[in-house]
Each structure stands twice: as structure tokens, then as C-alpha cells.
Tab-separated table of C-alpha atoms in Angstrom:
chain	number	residue	atom	x	y	z
A	443	MET	CA	22.862	-15.847	-110.672
A	444	SER	CA	20.790	-19.045	-110.535
A	445	ALA	CA	18.613	-17.984	-113.467
A	446	ALA	CA	21.665	-17.468	-115.604
A	447	ALA	CA	23.142	-20.689	-114.405
A	448	GLU	CA	20.103	-22.606	-115.616
A	449	GLY	CA	21.092	-21.711	-119.142
A	450	VAL	CA	24.751	-22.650	-118.729
A	451	SER	CA	25.926	-25.987	-120.083
A	452	VAL	CA	28.650	-27.725	-118.178
A	453	PRO	CA	31.485	-28.340	-120.684
A	454	ASP	CA	31.622	-32.079	-120.196
A	455	GLU	CA	29.860	-34.428	-122.602
A	456	GLN	CA	29.229	-36.830	-119.741
A	457	SER	CA	26.799	-34.318	-118.276
A	458	ARG	CA	24.297	-35.125	-121.011
A	459	GLY	CA	24.582	-38.879	-120.777
A	460	GLY	CA	25.686	-39.010	-124.428
A	461	PRO	CA	28.296	-41.741	-123.902
A	462	LEU	CA	25.595	-44.032	-122.475
A	463	VAL	CA	23.474	-43.753	-125.610
A	464	ARG	CA	26.472	-44.354	-127.864
A	465	GLU	CA	27.543	-47.298	-125.702
A	466	LEU	CA	24.100	-48.884	-125.985
A	467	ILE	CA	24.130	-48.467	-129.761
A	468	TYR	CA	27.606	-49.983	-129.942
A	469	VAL	CA	26.542	-52.922	-127.768
A	470	LEU	CA	23.472	-53.525	-129.926
A	471	ARG	CA	25.590	-53.603	-133.070
A	472	HIS	CA	28.467	-55.763	-131.828
A	473	SER	CA	27.224	-58.010	-128.987
A	474	ARG	CA	25.863	-61.315	-130.259
A	475	SER	CA	24.345	-62.048	-126.840
A	476	VAL	CA	22.386	-58.778	-126.857
A	477	GLN	CA	21.259	-59.309	-130.442
A	478	ILE	CA	19.941	-62.823	-129.756
A	479	GLY	CA	18.298	-61.834	-126.480
A	480	LEU	CA	16.701	-58.723	-127.950
A	481	THR	CA	15.438	-60.709	-130.947
A	482	LEU	CA	13.746	-63.283	-128.699
A	483	VAL	CA	12.148	-60.576	-126.562
A	484	VAL	CA	10.938	-58.530	-129.532
A	485	VAL	CA	9.501	-61.609	-131.243
A	486	LEU	CA	7.517	-62.535	-128.132
A	487	LEU	CA	6.257	-58.963	-127.755
A	488	LEU	CA	5.186	-58.865	-131.408
A	489	VAL	CA	3.559	-62.291	-131.113
A	490	GLY	CA	1.458	-61.029	-128.214
A	491	ALA	CA	0.628	-57.730	-129.885
A	492	PHE	CA	-0.489	-59.311	-133.169
A	493	ALA	CA	-2.017	-62.494	-131.741
A	494	PRO	CA	-5.448	-61.872	-133.358
A	495	LEU	CA	-3.778	-61.690	-136.784
A	496	LEU	CA	-1.725	-64.849	-136.269
A	497	THR	CA	-4.569	-67.206	-135.441
A	498	GLY	CA	-8.140	-67.719	-136.529
A	499	TYR	CA	-9.331	-69.042	-133.166
A	500	SER	CA	-10.544	-67.339	-130.025
A	501	PRO	CA	-8.440	-68.061	-126.910
A	502	ASN	CA	-11.538	-68.749	-124.806
A	503	ARG	CA	-13.757	-70.548	-127.323
A	504	VAL	CA	-14.854	-73.860	-125.809
A	505	ASP	CA	-15.378	-76.863	-128.111
A	506	LEU	CA	-16.153	-79.943	-126.021
A	507	SER	CA	-16.299	-82.120	-129.146
A	508	ASN	CA	-12.624	-81.377	-129.832
A	509	THR	CA	-10.919	-81.851	-126.459
A	510	LEU	CA	-7.321	-82.996	-125.928
A	511	GLN	CA	-6.549	-83.272	-129.621
A	512	PRO	CA	-2.856	-83.889	-130.427
A	513	PRO	CA	-0.936	-81.447	-132.639
A	514	SER	CA	-2.322	-81.455	-136.171
A	515	HIS	CA	-2.658	-79.253	-139.230
A	516	ALA	CA	-5.800	-77.643	-137.794
A	517	HIS	CA	-4.312	-77.214	-134.308
A	518	LEU	CA	-0.532	-76.953	-134.505
A	519	VAL	CA	-0.056	-77.366	-130.758
A	520	GLY	CA	-3.202	-79.397	-130.115
A	521	THR	CA	-6.176	-78.484	-127.934
A	522	ASP	CA	-6.722	-78.451	-124.176
A	523	GLU	CA	-9.306	-80.163	-121.972
A	524	LEU	CA	-12.002	-77.689	-123.086
A	525	GLY	CA	-11.197	-77.951	-126.782
A	526	ARG	CA	-9.497	-74.550	-126.928
A	527	ASP	CA	-6.677	-74.123	-129.429
A	528	GLU	CA	-3.440	-74.312	-127.450
A	529	LEU	CA	-1.381	-72.215	-129.867
A	530	THR	CA	-3.925	-69.412	-129.725
A	531	ARG	CA	-3.835	-69.380	-125.944
A	532	LEU	CA	-0.025	-69.359	-125.982
A	533	LEU	CA	-0.005	-66.326	-128.263
A	534	TYR	CA	-2.525	-64.422	-126.182
A	535	ALA	CA	-0.718	-65.433	-122.988
A	536	ALA	CA	2.373	-63.652	-124.313
A	537	ARG	CA	0.448	-60.410	-123.879
A	538	VAL	CA	-0.091	-61.118	-120.202
A	539	SER	CA	3.342	-62.487	-119.296
A	540	MET	CA	5.437	-60.030	-121.309
A	541	VAL	CA	3.413	-56.865	-120.691
A	542	VAL	CA	2.858	-57.546	-117.001
A	543	GLY	CA	6.562	-58.333	-116.643
A	544	LEU	CA	7.594	-55.105	-118.347
A	545	ALA	CA	5.138	-53.060	-116.305
A	546	ALA	CA	6.284	-54.633	-113.031
A	547	VAL	CA	9.940	-53.929	-113.821
A	548	ALA	CA	9.055	-50.371	-114.845
A	549	ILE	CA	7.322	-49.791	-111.498
A	550	SER	CA	10.215	-51.267	-109.508
A	551	ASN	CA	12.750	-49.194	-111.468
A	552	LEU	CA	10.713	-46.019	-111.003
A	553	LEU	CA	10.558	-46.586	-107.253
A	554	GLY	CA	14.246	-47.494	-107.259
A	555	VAL	CA	15.146	-44.269	-109.064
A	556	VAL	CA	13.046	-42.110	-106.729
A	557	PHE	CA	14.484	-43.548	-103.505
A	558	GLY	CA	17.996	-44.376	-104.712
A	559	LEU	CA	18.615	-41.057	-106.469
A	560	TRP	CA	17.322	-38.996	-103.571
A	561	ALA	CA	19.168	-40.981	-100.906
A	562	GLY	CA	22.465	-41.020	-102.787
A	563	TYR	CA	22.398	-37.346	-103.724
A	564	VAL	CA	21.156	-35.856	-100.429
A	565	GLY	CA	23.021	-38.221	-98.105
A	566	GLY	CA	23.054	-37.772	-94.362
A	567	LEU	CA	19.991	-38.617	-92.282
A	568	MET	CA	17.737	-38.959	-95.337
A	569	ASP	CA	20.114	-41.508	-96.834
A	570	ASN	CA	20.163	-43.535	-93.612
A	571	VAL	CA	16.387	-43.519	-93.211
A	572	ILE	CA	15.676	-44.556	-96.810
A	573	MET	CA	18.352	-47.245	-96.939
A	574	ARG	CA	17.345	-48.769	-93.599
A	575	ALA	CA	13.784	-48.978	-94.891
A	576	MET	CA	15.052	-50.647	-98.073
A	577	ASP	CA	17.107	-53.083	-95.975
A	578	GLY	CA	13.996	-54.002	-94.028
A	579	VAL	CA	12.135	-54.859	-97.229
A	580	LEU	CA	15.165	-56.732	-98.594
A	581	ALA	CA	15.056	-59.001	-95.553
A	582	PHE	CA	12.226	-60.822	-97.338
A	583	PRO	CA	12.958	-62.791	-100.529
A	584	ALA	CA	11.339	-61.081	-103.517
A	585	LEU	CA	8.927	-63.901	-104.336
A	586	LEU	CA	7.941	-64.326	-100.673
A	587	LEU	CA	7.291	-60.596	-100.390
A	588	ALA	CA	5.198	-60.712	-103.578
A	589	LEU	CA	3.173	-63.570	-102.098
A	590	LEU	CA	2.679	-61.544	-98.920
A	591	VAL	CA	1.412	-58.526	-100.852
A	592	ILE	CA	-0.922	-60.669	-102.965
A	593	SER	CA	-2.241	-62.428	-99.867
A	594	VAL	CA	-3.254	-59.005	-98.547
A	595	LEU	CA	-4.547	-57.497	-101.808
A	596	GLY	CA	-5.881	-60.691	-103.376
A	597	PRO	CA	-5.054	-62.315	-106.741
A	598	GLY	CA	-5.159	-60.429	-110.034
A	599	LEU	CA	-2.846	-58.981	-112.651
A	600	PHE	CA	-2.935	-55.405	-111.367
A	601	LYS	CA	-2.087	-56.580	-107.867
A	602	ILE	CA	0.793	-58.629	-109.264
A	603	LEU	CA	2.185	-55.410	-110.748
A	604	ILE	CA	2.108	-53.792	-107.320
A	605	ALA	CA	3.557	-56.879	-105.630
A	606	PHE	CA	6.562	-57.250	-107.935
A	607	GLY	CA	7.072	-53.487	-108.079
A	608	ILE	CA	7.437	-53.394	-104.293
A	609	ALA	CA	9.465	-56.611	-104.137
A	610	PHE	CA	12.198	-55.546	-106.586
A	611	ALA	CA	12.311	-51.805	-105.817
A	612	PRO	CA	14.701	-52.006	-102.787
A	613	SER	CA	17.485	-53.774	-104.707
A	614	ASN	CA	17.171	-51.232	-107.523
A	615	ALA	CA	17.251	-48.376	-105.028
A	616	ARG	CA	20.423	-49.676	-103.374
A	617	LEU	CA	22.078	-50.252	-106.758
A	618	LEU	CA	21.330	-46.755	-108.011
A	619	ARG	CA	22.223	-45.160	-104.693
A	620	SER	CA	25.715	-46.688	-104.790
A	621	MET	CA	26.270	-45.264	-108.287
A	622	VAL	CA	24.891	-41.829	-107.368
A	623	VAL	CA	27.241	-41.573	-104.371
A	624	SER	CA	30.241	-41.946	-106.697
A	625	VAL	CA	28.867	-39.805	-109.535
A	626	ARG	CA	27.883	-36.837	-107.339
A	627	GLU	CA	31.576	-36.116	-106.606
A	628	ASN	CA	32.563	-35.796	-110.273
A	629	GLU	CA	33.781	-32.430	-111.500
A	630	TYR	CA	30.900	-31.756	-113.882
A	631	VAL	CA	28.379	-32.251	-111.052
A	632	LEU	CA	30.327	-29.953	-108.728
A	633	ALA	CA	30.608	-27.402	-111.540
A	634	ALA	CA	26.851	-27.424	-112.110
A	635	GLN	CA	26.266	-26.929	-108.379
A	636	ALA	CA	28.791	-24.070	-108.271
A	637	LEU	CA	27.028	-22.358	-111.184
A	638	GLY	CA	23.820	-22.344	-109.185
A	639	ALA	CA	21.842	-25.104	-110.905
A	640	SER	CA	18.962	-26.399	-108.814
A	641	HIS	CA	19.246	-29.752	-107.076
A	642	ALA	CA	16.491	-31.196	-109.244
A	643	ARG	CA	18.306	-30.108	-112.422
A	644	VAL	CA	21.633	-31.500	-111.227
A	645	MET	CA	20.079	-34.832	-110.294
A	646	MET	CA	18.067	-35.315	-113.478
A	647	ARG	CA	20.531	-33.881	-116.017
A	648	TYR	CA	23.978	-34.620	-114.625
A	649	VAL	CA	23.733	-37.387	-112.022
A	650	LEU	CA	21.024	-39.787	-113.199
A	651	PRO	CA	22.184	-40.204	-116.850
A	652	ASN	CA	25.655	-41.170	-115.648
A	653	ALA	CA	24.480	-43.514	-112.883
A	654	VAL	CA	21.641	-45.349	-114.584
A	655	SER	CA	23.539	-47.909	-116.706
A	656	PRO	CA	23.654	-50.606	-113.957
A	657	LEU	CA	19.912	-50.147	-113.537
A	658	ILE	CA	19.393	-50.883	-117.232
A	659	VAL	CA	21.288	-54.147	-116.811
A	660	SER	CA	19.362	-54.944	-113.633
A	661	ALA	CA	16.059	-54.332	-115.416
A	662	SER	CA	16.963	-56.744	-118.212
A	663	LEU	CA	18.020	-59.481	-115.797
A	664	GLY	CA	15.112	-58.728	-113.489
A	665	MET	CA	12.626	-59.336	-116.290
A	666	GLY	CA	13.642	-62.988	-116.330
A	667	PHE	CA	12.946	-63.292	-112.601
A	668	VAL	CA	9.597	-61.532	-112.997
A	669	ILE	CA	8.557	-63.870	-115.833
A	670	ILE	CA	9.415	-66.881	-113.651
A	671	GLY	CA	7.690	-65.330	-110.646
A	672	LEU	CA	4.588	-64.533	-112.669
A	673	ALA	CA	4.493	-68.087	-113.974
A	674	GLY	CA	4.926	-69.395	-110.429
A	675	LEU	CA	2.044	-67.285	-109.134
A	676	GLY	CA	-0.074	-68.413	-112.067
A	677	TYR	CA	0.826	-72.003	-111.265
A	678	LEU	CA	-0.392	-71.438	-107.692
A	679	GLY	CA	-3.611	-69.858	-108.945
A	680	LEU	CA	-2.666	-66.376	-107.681
A	681	GLY	CA	-1.957	-64.802	-111.056
A	682	ALA	CA	-4.257	-64.281	-114.012
A	683	GLN	CA	-7.678	-65.714	-113.255
A	684	PRO	CA	-9.622	-68.016	-115.649
A	685	PRO	CA	-10.376	-67.801	-118.465
A	686	THR	CA	-7.427	-65.418	-119.094
A	687	ALA	CA	-4.581	-67.253	-120.831
A	688	GLU	CA	-1.278	-67.105	-118.917
A	689	TRP	CA	1.695	-69.460	-119.250
A	690	GLY	CA	1.963	-70.381	-115.562
A	691	ALA	CA	-1.771	-70.978	-115.212
A	692	MET	CA	-1.694	-73.127	-118.356
A	693	LEU	CA	1.041	-75.253	-116.786
A	694	SER	CA	-0.908	-75.604	-113.557
A	695	GLY	CA	-4.098	-76.633	-115.290
A	696	SER	CA	-2.368	-79.323	-117.357
A	697	GLN	CA	0.068	-80.915	-114.911
A	698	ALA	CA	-2.125	-84.003	-114.460
A	699	ARG	CA	-2.055	-84.697	-118.204
A	700	PHE	CA	1.694	-84.929	-118.733
A	701	PHE	CA	1.520	-88.520	-119.996
A	702	THR	CA	-1.765	-88.243	-121.912
A	703	ALA	CA	-1.344	-84.759	-123.401
A	704	PRO	CA	2.292	-83.652	-122.884
A	705	TRP	CA	1.987	-80.797	-125.383
A	706	LEU	CA	-0.162	-78.922	-122.857
A	707	LEU	CA	2.833	-78.665	-120.518
A	708	LEU	CA	5.727	-78.577	-122.964
A	709	ALA	CA	4.369	-75.684	-125.027
A	710	PRO	CA	3.878	-73.100	-122.214
A	711	GLY	CA	7.099	-74.318	-120.592
A	712	ALA	CA	8.941	-73.631	-123.844
A	713	MET	CA	7.464	-70.123	-124.016
A	714	ILE	CA	8.539	-69.350	-120.444
A	715	LEU	CA	12.017	-70.692	-121.176
A	716	THR	CA	12.297	-68.617	-124.357
A	717	ALA	CA	11.291	-65.420	-122.558
A	718	VAL	CA	13.684	-66.006	-119.660
A	719	VAL	CA	16.597	-66.928	-121.947
A	720	GLY	CA	15.952	-63.832	-124.042
A	721	TYR	CA	16.063	-61.490	-121.071
A	722	VAL	CA	19.050	-63.228	-119.472
A	723	LEU	CA	21.072	-63.025	-122.701
A	724	LEU	CA	20.099	-59.376	-123.072
A	725	GLY	CA	21.028	-58.580	-119.482
A	726	ASP	CA	24.325	-60.487	-119.588
A	727	GLY	CA	25.350	-58.747	-122.799
A	728	LEU	CA	24.509	-55.321	-121.410
A	729	ARG	CA	26.342	-56.081	-118.178
A	730	ASP	CA	29.490	-57.164	-119.999
A	731	ALA	CA	29.434	-54.003	-122.096
A	732	LEU	CA	28.327	-51.384	-119.562
A	733	ASP	CA	30.085	-52.548	-116.389
A	734	PRO	CA	33.370	-50.597	-116.285
A	735	ARG	CA	35.046	-53.229	-114.069
A	736	LEU	CA	34.344	-55.954	-116.625
A	737	ARG	CA	35.542	-53.724	-119.465
A	738	GLN	CA	38.808	-53.078	-117.638
A	739	SER	CA	39.368	-56.786	-116.896
A	740	GLN	CA	38.693	-57.681	-120.529
A	741	GLY	CA	40.937	-54.894	-121.751
């Protein structure tokens, strides 16, 4: 019976998550907020990926005869206290800030899916145990928890990934769990269970695709918080270590030169602001389009 059931398709298009894909395509085509946010994010990702092709300088090349030069034709954003081209370091720093941010959000979402999906679908004692553990972690602010993890593991980019992954996972788990609890009672889920589909198949094929849309919005908004958190840790000297270029570390190293070389602070600050605005616009647009309560209020 169960073997045959594995080959049976539940006659509800929601079971395949198709509406979610179509909704995302529709949002991308018609939401100005999503289009602007996605454009900013993609541009920053491309800038980081193709940084060697966009500049003729090395990010770590020291030239003590050319220190603290103002913006010019040769150095569009000037040079820092070691004579390094500031624009080059900004471009290479995009690799660190954007990629580390994406990886940290991916880790937190993966942990959120594992715990939230299992707790919401199984329920009972397992649900209580997992959610009480998540509540215990949520008692600490995300940035404070990240600082605690880094204080134990030490500074470094890989450890920042772990820190932010742990810090943001509980909120993602609770968000997904609340959606799974409502989705698991839908008729197409009950039909799949009645036909003998395994729990793993029901969760991955019928429950998760129809419960994941709030997590997509949360990931987009969370990226902005991670970028700010990463910059804050870099500012405190707990992020990327010298000579690696990172926007927060660049701010920290130049704060004493605001009046003599303001471009050293304004340029990385502008990059951080652009990244955060891009992700916030993307997340707000997705939330407005994918949140059924907002759609009903607007309709």
C-alpha cells in the first residue's frame, strides 16, 4: 500500500508548491520595491565577484609614498593610511560582507527548517522540547549571542558564520513552526498521509513548500541585520582580521581621520547602507506580496 502511495500525486496544485513559484515571479515583475532591492543586491554581489576585473590595484598593496590621498583620477575614492586604493578595498570587501552574510543566513535558515519543520509536524513532547530550547536561545539578543559565541570560539569569518547561524536560527524555527502547524491540517496533507506517504515525503513535498514563504521574507530582512552585525563586529575588531578588507573593519580603522580624510569613513558607510537598503526593500516587497494577511487587507 505504501509503495503504491509513493507514486500517487495528491490532486491539489498546492502540494507541489507551484503557487509559491508563480507568486515570486509575479512579485519580481510587478513590485518596484523588490526590483530596486534585488538590483542593489545583485550589483553588490557582482561587484565583489568581479572585483579583480574592475580595478588594477591589489587590495593589500602598501604604498607609503601615496598615503591619505584624496579622491582623484588615479584613485577615485582616495587612498588609506597605508597608501592602499580605497575603491579596490571596497570592492573586495563586498566579497566578505555579502558572501558571509548570505552564508550566515543560509545556515540559520537551514537550522530553522530542521527544528521548525520537525517540531511543527510531529507536535507533542518533541514540539515542546524543541520550542523551549529555542525560547532559551531567544532570551539573548541576536548580536549579544553572536558576541558570546565569538568570545568562546575567537574572531574570524568562519566563526562569524557559526555565530550568526546560531543567533538567528531560533526565530526562523519559531516562524516556520507556526506555519507548519497550520499547513499540516490542510486536506492535501491529510490525503497524502491517508494514502500511506512517509512522514519525510509529506514534510518535504507537501508541508514545507506551502509553509516556507514567510521564511523567504525573513531571510531577506535578516540579511540586512547580518550585514549590520558583521560590520559591527568588524568595527570591534572581532570580524575579518587584517589585512582582509571588510567594510566594518575599514570604518573602525579610519574613525580617527574623519576630519582629515572623510572619504575613508563615508565610502564604506555608503556601501553598508546600500547593502542594507537593498535587502530591506527586497524583504519588504516580498512580505507585502507573500503575506496573506497583508494581501487581504490591501484587497
